[in-house]
């Protein structure tokens, strides 16, 4: 219960500050000021404060921009991120995406998957071809996200959201996730987190 309470406070504070931040005229604030609010959840050192919050530091600019745009449009639904993105202009989104893309990817220190889990994940990758898009070592590029070392709980959640289409901003990814066995996806999440 305590964790949940802390979470609510973080959200309330963040949303309160958020509406002020992007309500001011474009250019009135530096990029550091505009991104201060992000650190309260995504982490000042790039390590998210909760396991269901994704790493955004070091993620490609194109991918980050598309997510902010999709949250604003409502194509990607999320009670926390939609209000934050809703008051951003395109220029803000591009600048913020560039700012985070230039930061180093943090090491969350998640355990490496066992031999058995890794074997299952790699065999699923061979049949689905994840790395055909997510590239070698799941590093991502352009509008395709890096998956290597992403938070395991976040990966699990967003894969589940693709499957229910609660995350509806990329129907192709949803189709692919629905066509992949849940056990394979669980193995992939564990494997990717440990890379
Ligand atoms: C109150 C906490 C909170 C704050 C503040 C916050 N975020 Fe988020 N952010 C989240 C959560 C939780 C998610 C995961 C949403 C989901 O599960 O779909 C997320 C997701 C994202 C994503 C999608 C990442 C991915 O891998 O798909 C981006 C991009 C993002 N946030 C950028 C930002 C930026 C930029 C700011 C500051 C302007 C910010 N966030 C502020 C909690 C927060
Ligand atoms: C045809 C290209 C393609 C293939 C194949 C593919 N992906 Fe993706 N994937 C994408 C794109 C593009 C996105 C970004 C979608 C968006 O903009 O929201 C994505 C997003 C994701 C995300 C969300 C990451 C985040 O930070 O929120 C996960 C997780 C993911 N893919 C896992 C996988 C796995 C696991 C496989 C193999 C089983 C796979 N993908 C196969 C193109 C692909």
mmCIF file of N, CA and C in Angstrom, residues 8-138:
data_model
loop_
_atom_site.group_PDB
_atom_site.id
_atom_site.type_symbol
_atom_site.label_atom_id
_atom_site.label_comp_id
_atom_site.label_asym_id
_atom_site.label_seq_id
_atom_site.Cartn_x
_atom_site.Cartn_y
_atom_site.Cartn_z
ATOM 1 N N UNK A 8 1.068 7.731 -6.139
ATOM 2 C CA UNK A 8 0.016 8.730 -6.361
ATOM 3 C C UNK A 8 0.555 10.136 -6.146
ATOM 4 N N UNK A 9 1.393 10.302 -5.120
ATOM 5 C CA UNK A 9 1.948 11.621 -4.833
ATOM 6 C C UNK A 9 2.818 12.071 -6.011
ATOM 7 N N UNK A 10 3.643 11.141 -6.488
ATOM 8 C CA UNK A 10 4.530 11.468 -7.613
ATOM 9 C C UNK A 10 3.689 11.936 -8.803
ATOM 10 N N UNK A 11 2.621 11.204 -9.089
ATOM 11 C CA UNK A 11 1.782 11.530 -10.242
ATOM 12 C C UNK A 11 1.135 12.895 -10.065
ATOM 13 N N UNK A 12 0.581 13.142 -8.861
ATOM 14 C CA UNK A 12 -0.116 14.398 -8.606
ATOM 15 C C UNK A 12 0.844 15.576 -8.765
ATOM 16 N N UNK A 13 2.020 15.439 -8.188
ATOM 17 C CA UNK A 13 3.003 16.516 -8.260
ATOM 18 C C UNK A 13 3.400 16.753 -9.709
ATOM 19 N N UNK A 14 3.687 15.649 -10.399
ATOM 20 C CA UNK A 14 4.156 15.757 -11.776
ATOM 21 C C UNK A 14 3.106 16.422 -12.664
ATOM 22 N N UNK A 15 1.855 16.025 -12.509
ATOM 23 C CA UNK A 15 0.819 16.574 -13.373
ATOM 24 C C UNK A 15 0.598 18.043 -13.062
ATOM 25 N N UNK A 16 0.697 18.401 -11.796
ATOM 26 C CA UNK A 16 0.536 19.796 -11.394
ATOM 27 C C UNK A 16 1.587 20.656 -12.043
ATOM 28 N N UNK A 17 2.824 20.195 -11.960
ATOM 29 C CA UNK A 17 3.923 20.978 -12.548
ATOM 30 C C UNK A 17 3.781 20.958 -14.072
ATOM 31 N N UNK A 18 3.399 19.798 -14.608
ATOM 32 C CA UNK A 18 3.324 19.621 -16.050
ATOM 33 C C UNK A 18 2.453 20.649 -16.748
ATOM 34 N N UNK A 19 1.295 20.925 -16.187
ATOM 35 C CA UNK A 19 0.386 21.828 -16.873
ATOM 36 C C UNK A 19 0.964 23.241 -16.916
ATOM 37 N N UNK A 20 1.775 23.603 -15.924
ATOM 38 C CA UNK A 20 2.420 24.916 -15.919
ATOM 39 C C UNK A 20 3.519 24.987 -16.949
ATOM 40 N N UNK A 21 4.309 23.894 -16.960
ATOM 41 C CA UNK A 21 5.530 23.883 -17.753
ATOM 42 C C UNK A 21 5.289 24.166 -19.216
ATOM 43 N N UNK A 22 4.314 23.448 -19.810
ATOM 44 C CA UNK A 22 4.158 23.557 -21.248
ATOM 45 C C UNK A 22 3.100 24.599 -21.619
ATOM 46 N N UNK A 23 2.519 25.250 -20.594
ATOM 47 C CA UNK A 23 1.536 26.290 -20.872
ATOM 48 C C UNK A 23 2.208 27.605 -21.225
ATOM 49 N N UNK A 24 3.500 27.738 -20.904
ATOM 50 C CA UNK A 24 4.202 29.000 -21.167
ATOM 51 C C UNK A 24 4.604 29.074 -22.639
ATOM 52 N N UNK A 25 4.793 30.274 -23.160
ATOM 53 C CA UNK A 25 5.104 30.418 -24.594
ATOM 54 C C UNK A 25 6.347 29.638 -24.999
ATOM 55 N N UNK A 26 6.335 29.128 -26.226
ATOM 56 C CA UNK A 26 7.469 28.343 -26.727
ATOM 57 C C UNK A 26 8.747 29.159 -26.645
ATOM 58 N N UNK A 27 9.797 28.539 -26.217
ATOM 59 C CA UNK A 27 11.086 29.227 -26.167
ATOM 60 C C UNK A 27 11.328 29.957 -24.857
ATOM 61 N N UNK A 28 10.278 30.104 -24.022
ATOM 62 C CA UNK A 28 10.443 30.828 -22.767
ATOM 63 C C UNK A 28 11.266 30.025 -21.759
ATOM 64 N N UNK A 29 11.338 28.730 -21.958
ATOM 65 C CA UNK A 29 12.074 27.888 -21.020
ATOM 66 C C UNK A 29 13.168 27.112 -21.723
ATOM 67 N N UNK A 30 14.231 26.867 -20.987
ATOM 68 C CA UNK A 30 15.321 26.083 -21.561
ATOM 69 C C UNK A 30 14.907 24.617 -21.579
ATOM 70 N N UNK A 31 15.633 23.829 -22.356
ATOM 71 C CA UNK A 31 15.339 22.394 -22.446
ATOM 72 C C UNK A 31 15.536 21.732 -21.078
ATOM 73 N N UNK A 32 16.503 22.206 -20.311
ATOM 74 C CA UNK A 32 16.722 21.635 -18.974
ATOM 75 C C UNK A 32 15.488 21.851 -18.097
ATOM 76 N N UNK A 33 14.878 23.058 -18.201
ATOM 77 C CA UNK A 33 13.678 23.327 -17.399
ATOM 78 C C UNK A 33 12.512 22.463 -17.858
ATOM 79 N N UNK A 34 12.398 22.327 -19.176
ATOM 80 C CA UNK A 34 11.275 21.550 -19.723
ATOM 81 C C UNK A 34 11.376 20.069 -19.378
ATOM 82 N N UNK A 35 12.588 19.590 -19.171
ATOM 83 C CA UNK A 35 12.757 18.159 -18.920
ATOM 84 C C UNK A 35 12.918 17.838 -17.429
ATOM 85 N N UNK A 36 12.900 18.873 -16.582
ATOM 86 C CA UNK A 36 13.046 18.637 -15.145
ATOM 87 C C UNK A 36 11.969 17.690 -14.625
ATOM 88 N N UNK A 37 10.755 17.909 -15.073
ATOM 89 C CA UNK A 37 9.609 17.114 -14.630
ATOM 90 C C UNK A 37 9.790 15.620 -15.003
ATOM 91 N N UNK A 38 10.422 15.374 -16.130
ATOM 92 C CA UNK A 38 10.594 13.993 -16.597
ATOM 93 C C UNK A 38 11.444 13.190 -15.604
ATOM 94 N N UNK A 39 12.442 13.889 -15.034
ATOM 95 C CA UNK A 39 13.375 13.218 -14.130
ATOM 96 C C UNK A 39 12.674 12.655 -12.897
ATOM 97 N N UNK A 40 11.543 13.259 -12.486
ATOM 98 C CA UNK A 40 10.863 12.787 -11.283
ATOM 99 C C UNK A 40 10.339 11.364 -11.446
ATOM 100 N N UNK A 41 10.184 10.905 -12.672
ATOM 101 C CA UNK A 41 9.762 9.515 -12.899
ATOM 102 C C UNK A 41 10.804 8.718 -13.687
ATOM 103 N N UNK A 42 11.310 9.338 -14.773
ATOM 104 C CA UNK A 42 12.262 8.597 -15.622
ATOM 105 C C UNK A 42 13.661 8.607 -15.024
ATOM 106 N N UNK A 43 13.861 9.382 -13.919
ATOM 107 C CA UNK A 43 15.122 9.331 -13.186
ATOM 108 C C UNK A 43 16.128 10.383 -13.600
ATOM 109 N N UNK A 44 16.694 11.098 -12.622
ATOM 110 C CA UNK A 44 17.680 12.141 -12.915
ATOM 111 C C UNK A 44 18.933 11.524 -13.533
ATOM 112 N N UNK A 45 19.264 10.289 -13.147
ATOM 113 C CA UNK A 45 20.448 9.609 -13.686
ATOM 114 C C UNK A 45 20.062 8.642 -14.810
ATOM 115 N N UNK A 46 18.816 8.770 -15.313
ATOM 116 C CA UNK A 46 18.371 7.905 -16.407
ATOM 117 C C UNK A 46 17.737 6.605 -15.935
ATOM 118 N N UNK A 47 17.854 6.315 -14.616
ATOM 119 C CA UNK A 47 17.256 5.075 -14.088
ATOM 120 C C UNK A 47 15.864 5.398 -13.538
ATOM 121 N N UNK A 48 14.815 4.837 -14.155
ATOM 122 C CA UNK A 48 13.444 5.137 -13.722
ATOM 123 C C UNK A 48 13.218 4.826 -12.238
ATOM 124 N N UNK A 49 12.325 5.615 -11.600
ATOM 125 C CA UNK A 49 12.092 5.460 -10.165
ATOM 126 C C UNK A 49 11.170 4.288 -9.836
ATOM 127 N N UNK A 50 10.464 3.766 -10.843
ATOM 128 C CA UNK A 50 9.597 2.596 -10.643
ATOM 129 C C UNK A 50 9.853 1.618 -11.796
ATOM 130 N N UNK A 51 9.635 0.329 -11.522
ATOM 131 C CA UNK A 51 9.984 -0.677 -12.535
ATOM 132 C C UNK A 51 9.061 -0.679 -13.753
ATOM 133 N N UNK A 52 7.863 -0.093 -13.625
ATOM 134 C CA UNK A 52 6.978 -0.071 -14.794
ATOM 135 C C UNK A 52 7.193 1.198 -15.634
ATOM 136 N N UNK A 53 8.142 2.043 -15.227
ATOM 137 C CA UNK A 53 8.465 3.243 -16.012
ATOM 138 C C UNK A 53 9.658 2.913 -16.916
ATOM 139 N N UNK A 54 9.545 3.219 -18.233
ATOM 140 C CA UNK A 54 10.641 2.864 -19.146
ATOM 141 C C UNK A 54 11.849 3.786 -19.065
ATOM 142 N N UNK A 55 13.005 3.237 -19.451
ATOM 143 C CA UNK A 55 14.200 4.050 -19.686
ATOM 144 C C UNK A 55 13.929 4.854 -20.956
ATOM 145 N N UNK A 56 14.178 6.179 -20.910
ATOM 146 C CA UNK A 56 14.093 6.962 -22.153
ATOM 147 C C UNK A 56 15.459 7.539 -22.541
ATOM 148 N N UNK A 57 16.407 7.606 -21.595
ATOM 149 C CA UNK A 57 17.757 8.112 -21.900
ATOM 150 C C UNK A 57 18.457 7.152 -22.844
ATOM 151 N N UNK A 58 18.909 7.677 -23.986
ATOM 152 C CA UNK A 58 19.654 6.838 -24.923
ATOM 153 C C UNK A 58 18.772 6.127 -25.936
ATOM 154 N N UNK A 59 17.466 6.335 -25.856
ATOM 155 C CA UNK A 59 16.533 5.759 -26.834
ATOM 156 C C UNK A 59 16.608 6.647 -28.099
ATOM 157 N N UNK A 60 16.487 6.085 -29.320
ATOM 158 C CA UNK A 60 16.599 6.940 -30.515
ATOM 159 C C UNK A 60 15.583 8.094 -30.543
ATOM 160 N N UNK A 61 16.019 9.223 -31.109
ATOM 161 C CA UNK A 61 15.171 10.416 -31.147
ATOM 162 C C UNK A 61 13.845 10.165 -31.866
ATOM 163 N N UNK A 62 13.916 9.503 -33.020
ATOM 164 C CA UNK A 62 12.706 9.275 -33.812
ATOM 165 C C UNK A 62 11.656 8.510 -33.022
ATOM 166 N N UNK A 63 12.118 7.476 -32.304
ATOM 167 C CA UNK A 63 11.181 6.678 -31.508
ATOM 168 C C UNK A 63 10.558 7.507 -30.387
ATOM 169 N N UNK A 64 11.384 8.275 -29.668
ATOM 170 C CA UNK A 64 10.867 9.089 -28.550
ATOM 171 C C UNK A 64 9.855 10.113 -29.063
ATOM 172 N N UNK A 65 10.183 10.743 -30.195
ATOM 173 C CA UNK A 65 9.281 11.752 -30.760
ATOM 174 C C UNK A 65 7.919 11.125 -31.090
ATOM 175 N N UNK A 66 7.953 9.961 -31.745
ATOM 176 C CA UNK A 66 6.690 9.318 -32.141
ATOM 177 C C UNK A 66 5.835 8.976 -30.917
ATOM 178 N N UNK A 67 6.486 8.548 -29.821
ATOM 179 C CA UNK A 67 5.703 8.208 -28.624
ATOM 180 C C UNK A 67 5.026 9.447 -28.043
ATOM 181 N N UNK A 68 5.772 10.554 -27.967
ATOM 182 C CA UNK A 68 5.189 11.795 -27.423
ATOM 183 C C UNK A 68 4.028 12.254 -28.306
ATOM 184 N N UNK A 69 4.245 12.199 -29.630
ATOM 185 C CA UNK A 69 3.189 12.573 -30.577
ATOM 186 C C UNK A 69 1.963 11.680 -30.392
ATOM 187 N N UNK A 70 2.193 10.372 -30.262
ATOM 188 C CA UNK A 70 1.071 9.434 -30.146
ATOM 189 C C UNK A 70 0.332 9.573 -28.811
ATOM 190 N N UNK A 71 1.074 9.894 -27.741
ATOM 191 C CA UNK A 71 0.396 10.159 -26.458
ATOM 192 C C UNK A 71 -0.504 11.389 -26.624
ATOM 193 N N UNK A 72 0.027 12.427 -27.275
ATOM 194 C CA UNK A 72 -0.749 13.656 -27.453
ATOM 195 C C UNK A 72 -2.002 13.395 -28.288
ATOM 196 N N UNK A 73 -1.834 12.631 -29.379
ATOM 197 C CA UNK A 73 -2.977 12.319 -30.255
ATOM 198 C C UNK A 73 -3.980 11.381 -29.593
ATOM 199 N N UNK A 74 -3.512 10.645 -28.557
ATOM 200 C CA UNK A 74 -4.380 9.671 -27.917
ATOM 201 C C UNK A 74 -4.315 8.309 -28.597
ATOM 202 N N UNK A 75 -3.406 8.155 -29.596
ATOM 203 C CA UNK A 75 -3.235 6.848 -30.247
ATOM 204 C C UNK A 75 -2.596 5.874 -29.260
ATOM 205 N N UNK A 76 -1.728 6.397 -28.375
ATOM 206 C CA UNK A 76 -1.171 5.580 -27.295
ATOM 207 C C UNK A 76 -1.763 6.127 -26.006
ATOM 208 N N UNK A 77 -2.534 5.287 -25.341
ATOM 209 C CA UNK A 77 -3.244 5.761 -24.157
ATOM 210 C C UNK A 77 -2.442 5.501 -22.882
ATOM 211 N N UNK A 78 -2.347 6.519 -22.030
ATOM 212 C CA UNK A 78 -1.728 6.350 -20.721
ATOM 213 C C UNK A 78 -2.126 7.538 -19.863
ATOM 214 N N UNK A 79 -2.693 7.255 -18.685
ATOM 215 C CA UNK A 79 -3.217 8.311 -17.815
ATOM 216 C C UNK A 79 -2.147 9.305 -17.380
ATOM 217 N N UNK A 80 -0.897 8.837 -17.325
ATOM 218 C CA UNK A 80 0.176 9.729 -16.866
ATOM 219 C C UNK A 80 0.750 10.523 -18.036
ATOM 220 N N UNK A 81 1.129 9.837 -19.099
ATOM 221 C CA UNK A 81 1.845 10.493 -20.195
ATOM 222 C C UNK A 81 0.951 11.330 -21.108
ATOM 223 N N UNK A 82 -0.323 10.994 -21.249
ATOM 224 C CA UNK A 82 -1.176 11.785 -22.136
ATOM 225 C C UNK A 82 -1.308 13.242 -21.690
ATOM 226 N N UNK A 83 -1.600 13.488 -20.378
ATOM 227 C CA UNK A 83 -1.690 14.898 -19.963
ATOM 228 C C UNK A 83 -0.361 15.641 -20.106
ATOM 229 N N UNK A 84 0.753 14.917 -19.911
ATOM 230 C CA UNK A 84 2.068 15.565 -20.015
ATOM 231 C C UNK A 84 2.349 15.964 -21.461
ATOM 232 N N UNK A 85 2.027 15.074 -22.404
ATOM 233 C CA UNK A 85 2.318 15.353 -23.815
ATOM 234 C C UNK A 85 1.300 16.293 -24.449
ATOM 235 N N UNK A 86 0.107 16.376 -23.848
ATOM 236 C CA UNK A 86 -0.988 17.103 -24.514
ATOM 237 C C UNK A 86 -0.687 18.577 -24.743
ATOM 238 N N UNK A 87 0.122 19.189 -23.869
ATOM 239 C CA UNK A 87 0.388 20.620 -24.046
ATOM 240 C C UNK A 87 1.694 20.897 -24.786
ATOM 241 N N UNK A 88 2.356 19.819 -25.287
ATOM 242 C CA UNK A 88 3.618 20.032 -26.006
ATOM 243 C C UNK A 88 3.363 20.337 -27.468
ATOM 244 N N UNK A 89 4.136 21.277 -28.004
ATOM 245 C CA UNK A 89 4.123 21.532 -29.452
ATOM 246 C C UNK A 89 5.114 20.583 -30.111
ATOM 247 N N UNK A 90 5.008 20.456 -31.427
ATOM 248 C CA UNK A 90 5.893 19.556 -32.167
ATOM 249 C C UNK A 90 7.363 19.875 -31.906
ATOM 250 N N UNK A 91 7.693 21.190 -31.862
ATOM 251 C CA UNK A 91 9.089 21.608 -31.656
ATOM 252 C C UNK A 91 9.583 21.130 -30.293
ATOM 253 N N UNK A 92 8.699 21.247 -29.267
ATOM 254 C CA UNK A 92 9.063 20.772 -27.913
ATOM 255 C C UNK A 92 9.396 19.288 -27.966
ATOM 256 N N UNK A 93 8.506 18.541 -28.631
ATOM 257 C CA UNK A 93 8.669 17.077 -28.676
ATOM 258 C C UNK A 93 9.975 16.698 -29.364
ATOM 259 N N UNK A 94 10.269 17.362 -30.481
ATOM 260 C CA UNK A 94 11.502 17.053 -31.218
ATOM 261 C C UNK A 94 12.728 17.388 -30.372
ATOM 262 N N UNK A 95 12.677 18.552 -29.700
ATOM 263 C CA UNK A 95 13.829 18.987 -28.899
ATOM 264 C C UNK A 95 14.019 18.080 -27.684
ATOM 265 N N UNK A 96 12.914 17.717 -27.046
ATOM 266 C CA UNK A 96 12.993 16.845 -25.861
ATOM 267 C C UNK A 96 13.477 15.448 -26.271
ATOM 268 N N UNK A 97 12.980 14.976 -27.411
ATOM 269 C CA UNK A 97 13.410 13.653 -27.903
ATOM 270 C C UNK A 97 14.907 13.665 -28.211
ATOM 271 N N UNK A 98 15.377 14.740 -28.822
ATOM 272 C CA UNK A 98 16.802 14.846 -29.143
ATOM 273 C C UNK A 98 17.633 14.879 -27.856
ATOM 274 N N UNK A 99 17.156 15.661 -26.883
ATOM 275 C CA UNK A 99 17.858 15.808 -25.598
ATOM 276 C C UNK A 99 18.063 14.440 -24.927
ATOM 277 N N UNK A 100 17.006 13.643 -24.851
ATOM 278 C CA UNK A 100 17.138 12.333 -24.189
ATOM 279 C C UNK A 100 17.934 11.337 -25.035
ATOM 280 N N UNK A 101 17.816 11.461 -26.367
ATOM 281 C CA UNK A 101 18.524 10.501 -27.225
ATOM 282 C C UNK A 101 20.040 10.642 -27.089
ATOM 283 N N UNK A 102 20.487 11.821 -26.696
ATOM 284 C CA UNK A 102 21.936 12.056 -26.577
ATOM 285 C C UNK A 102 22.493 11.623 -25.229
ATOM 286 N N UNK A 103 21.606 11.287 -24.294
ATOM 287 C CA UNK A 103 22.071 10.841 -22.970
ATOM 288 C C UNK A 103 22.469 9.368 -23.030
ATOM 289 N N UNK A 104 23.361 8.953 -22.140
ATOM 290 C CA UNK A 104 23.750 7.540 -22.148
ATOM 291 C C UNK A 104 22.629 6.633 -21.635
ATOM 292 N N UNK A 105 22.599 5.405 -22.150
ATOM 293 C CA UNK A 105 21.626 4.399 -21.686
ATOM 294 C C UNK A 105 22.101 3.909 -20.307
ATOM 295 N N UNK A 106 21.258 3.930 -19.300
ATOM 296 C CA UNK A 106 21.704 3.503 -17.970
ATOM 297 C C UNK A 106 21.699 1.980 -17.812
ATOM 298 N N UNK A 107 22.520 1.487 -16.914
ATOM 299 C CA UNK A 107 22.568 0.046 -16.634
ATOM 300 C C UNK A 107 21.734 -0.234 -15.389
ATOM 301 N N UNK A 108 20.606 -0.905 -15.581
ATOM 302 C CA UNK A 108 19.719 -1.194 -14.439
ATOM 303 C C UNK A 108 20.214 -2.391 -13.636
ATOM 304 N N UNK A 109 21.239 -3.065 -14.130
ATOM 305 C CA UNK A 109 21.803 -4.195 -13.378
ATOM 306 C C UNK A 109 20.859 -5.378 -13.245
ATOM 307 N N UNK A 110 20.001 -5.557 -14.252
ATOM 308 C CA UNK A 110 19.061 -6.692 -14.181
ATOM 309 C C UNK A 110 19.805 -7.995 -14.482
ATOM 310 N N UNK A 111 19.395 -9.090 -13.831
ATOM 311 C CA UNK A 111 20.124 -10.348 -14.016
ATOM 312 C C UNK A 111 20.022 -10.885 -15.448
ATOM 313 N N UNK A 112 21.092 -11.548 -15.888
ATOM 314 C CA UNK A 112 21.074 -12.219 -17.185
ATOM 315 C C UNK A 112 20.110 -13.390 -17.132
ATOM 316 N N UNK A 113 19.422 -13.634 -18.235
ATOM 317 C CA UNK A 113 18.493 -14.766 -18.269
ATOM 318 C C UNK A 113 19.289 -16.072 -18.242
ATOM 319 N N UNK A 114 18.676 -17.122 -17.709
ATOM 320 C CA UNK A 114 19.310 -18.436 -17.673
ATOM 321 C C UNK A 114 19.498 -18.948 -19.102
ATOM 322 N N UNK A 115 20.307 -20.005 -19.216
ATOM 323 C CA UNK A 115 20.570 -20.605 -20.530
ATOM 324 C C UNK A 115 19.270 -21.046 -21.203
ATOM 325 N N UNK A 116 18.403 -21.637 -20.390
ATOM 326 C CA UNK A 116 17.151 -22.172 -20.919
ATOM 327 C C UNK A 116 16.257 -21.043 -21.451
ATOM 328 N N UNK A 117 16.113 -19.974 -20.652
ATOM 329 C CA UNK A 117 15.281 -18.828 -21.063
ATOM 330 C C UNK A 117 15.882 -18.153 -22.293
ATOM 331 N N UNK A 118 17.205 -17.959 -22.279
ATOM 332 C CA UNK A 118 17.865 -17.320 -23.426
ATOM 333 C C UNK A 118 17.650 -18.143 -24.687
ATOM 334 N N UNK A 119 17.745 -19.467 -24.568
ATOM 335 C CA UNK A 119 17.558 -20.351 -25.714
ATOM 336 C C UNK A 119 16.164 -20.186 -26.291
ATOM 337 N N UNK A 120 15.194 -20.134 -25.409
ATOM 338 C CA UNK A 120 13.811 -19.982 -25.853
ATOM 339 C C UNK A 120 13.608 -18.624 -26.552
ATOM 340 N N UNK A 121 14.192 -17.563 -25.937
ATOM 341 C CA UNK A 121 14.050 -16.214 -26.504
ATOM 342 C C UNK A 121 14.715 -16.130 -27.875
ATOM 343 N N UNK A 122 15.905 -16.704 -28.009
ATOM 344 C CA UNK A 122 16.632 -16.623 -29.272
ATOM 345 C C UNK A 122 15.933 -17.427 -30.359
ATOM 346 N N UNK A 123 15.320 -18.546 -29.965
ATOM 347 C CA UNK A 123 14.610 -19.330 -30.961
ATOM 348 C C UNK A 123 13.338 -18.584 -31.409
ATOM 349 N N UNK A 124 12.669 -17.903 -30.480
ATOM 350 C CA UNK A 124 11.498 -17.083 -30.859
ATOM 351 C C UNK A 124 11.951 -15.952 -31.785
ATOM 352 N N UNK A 125 13.084 -15.355 -31.472
ATOM 353 C CA UNK A 125 13.600 -14.279 -32.331
ATOM 354 C C UNK A 125 13.892 -14.807 -33.732
ATOM 355 N N UNK A 126 14.413 -16.034 -33.823
ATOM 356 C CA UNK A 126 14.711 -16.596 -35.138
ATOM 357 C C UNK A 126 13.437 -16.789 -35.949
ATOM 358 N N UNK A 127 12.355 -17.218 -35.296
ATOM 359 C CA UNK A 127 11.142 -17.443 -36.097
ATOM 360 C C UNK A 127 10.369 -16.151 -36.365
ATOM 361 N N UNK A 128 10.360 -15.198 -35.430
ATOM 362 C CA UNK A 128 9.601 -13.952 -35.660
ATOM 363 C C UNK A 128 10.452 -12.887 -36.361
ATOM 364 N N UNK A 129 11.760 -12.909 -36.091
ATOM 365 C CA UNK A 129 12.631 -11.911 -36.726
ATOM 366 C C UNK A 129 12.600 -10.551 -36.052
ATOM 367 N N UNK A 130 12.554 -10.547 -34.725
ATOM 368 C CA UNK A 130 12.550 -9.271 -33.979
ATOM 369 C C UNK A 130 13.745 -8.406 -34.375
ATOM 370 N N UNK A 131 14.921 -9.033 -34.471
ATOM 371 C CA UNK A 131 16.128 -8.253 -34.742
ATOM 372 C C UNK A 131 16.183 -7.759 -36.193
ATOM 373 N N UNK A 132 15.274 -8.251 -37.055
ATOM 374 C CA UNK A 132 15.170 -7.688 -38.396
ATOM 375 C C UNK A 132 14.808 -6.209 -38.309
ATOM 376 N N UNK A 133 14.039 -5.840 -37.292
ATOM 377 C CA UNK A 133 13.649 -4.431 -37.092
ATOM 378 C C UNK A 133 14.398 -3.800 -35.927
ATOM 379 N N UNK A 134 14.517 -4.529 -34.814
ATOM 380 C CA UNK A 134 15.152 -3.939 -33.618
ATOM 381 C C UNK A 134 16.677 -3.969 -33.712
ATOM 382 N N UNK A 135 17.175 -4.562 -34.783
ATOM 383 C CA UNK A 135 18.598 -4.569 -35.143
ATOM 384 C C UNK A 135 19.461 -5.401 -34.194
ATOM 385 N N UNK A 136 20.708 -5.514 -34.624
ATOM 386 C CA UNK A 136 21.663 -6.373 -33.934
ATOM 387 C C UNK A 136 21.700 -6.044 -32.442
ATOM 388 N N UNK A 137 21.681 -7.094 -31.611
ATOM 389 C CA UNK A 137 21.735 -6.920 -30.150
ATOM 390 C C UNK A 137 20.567 -6.076 -29.612
ATOM 391 N N UNK A 138 19.488 -5.960 -30.394
ATOM 392 C CA UNK A 138 18.288 -5.219 -29.972
ATOM 393 C C UNK A 138 18.617 -3.778 -29.575
#
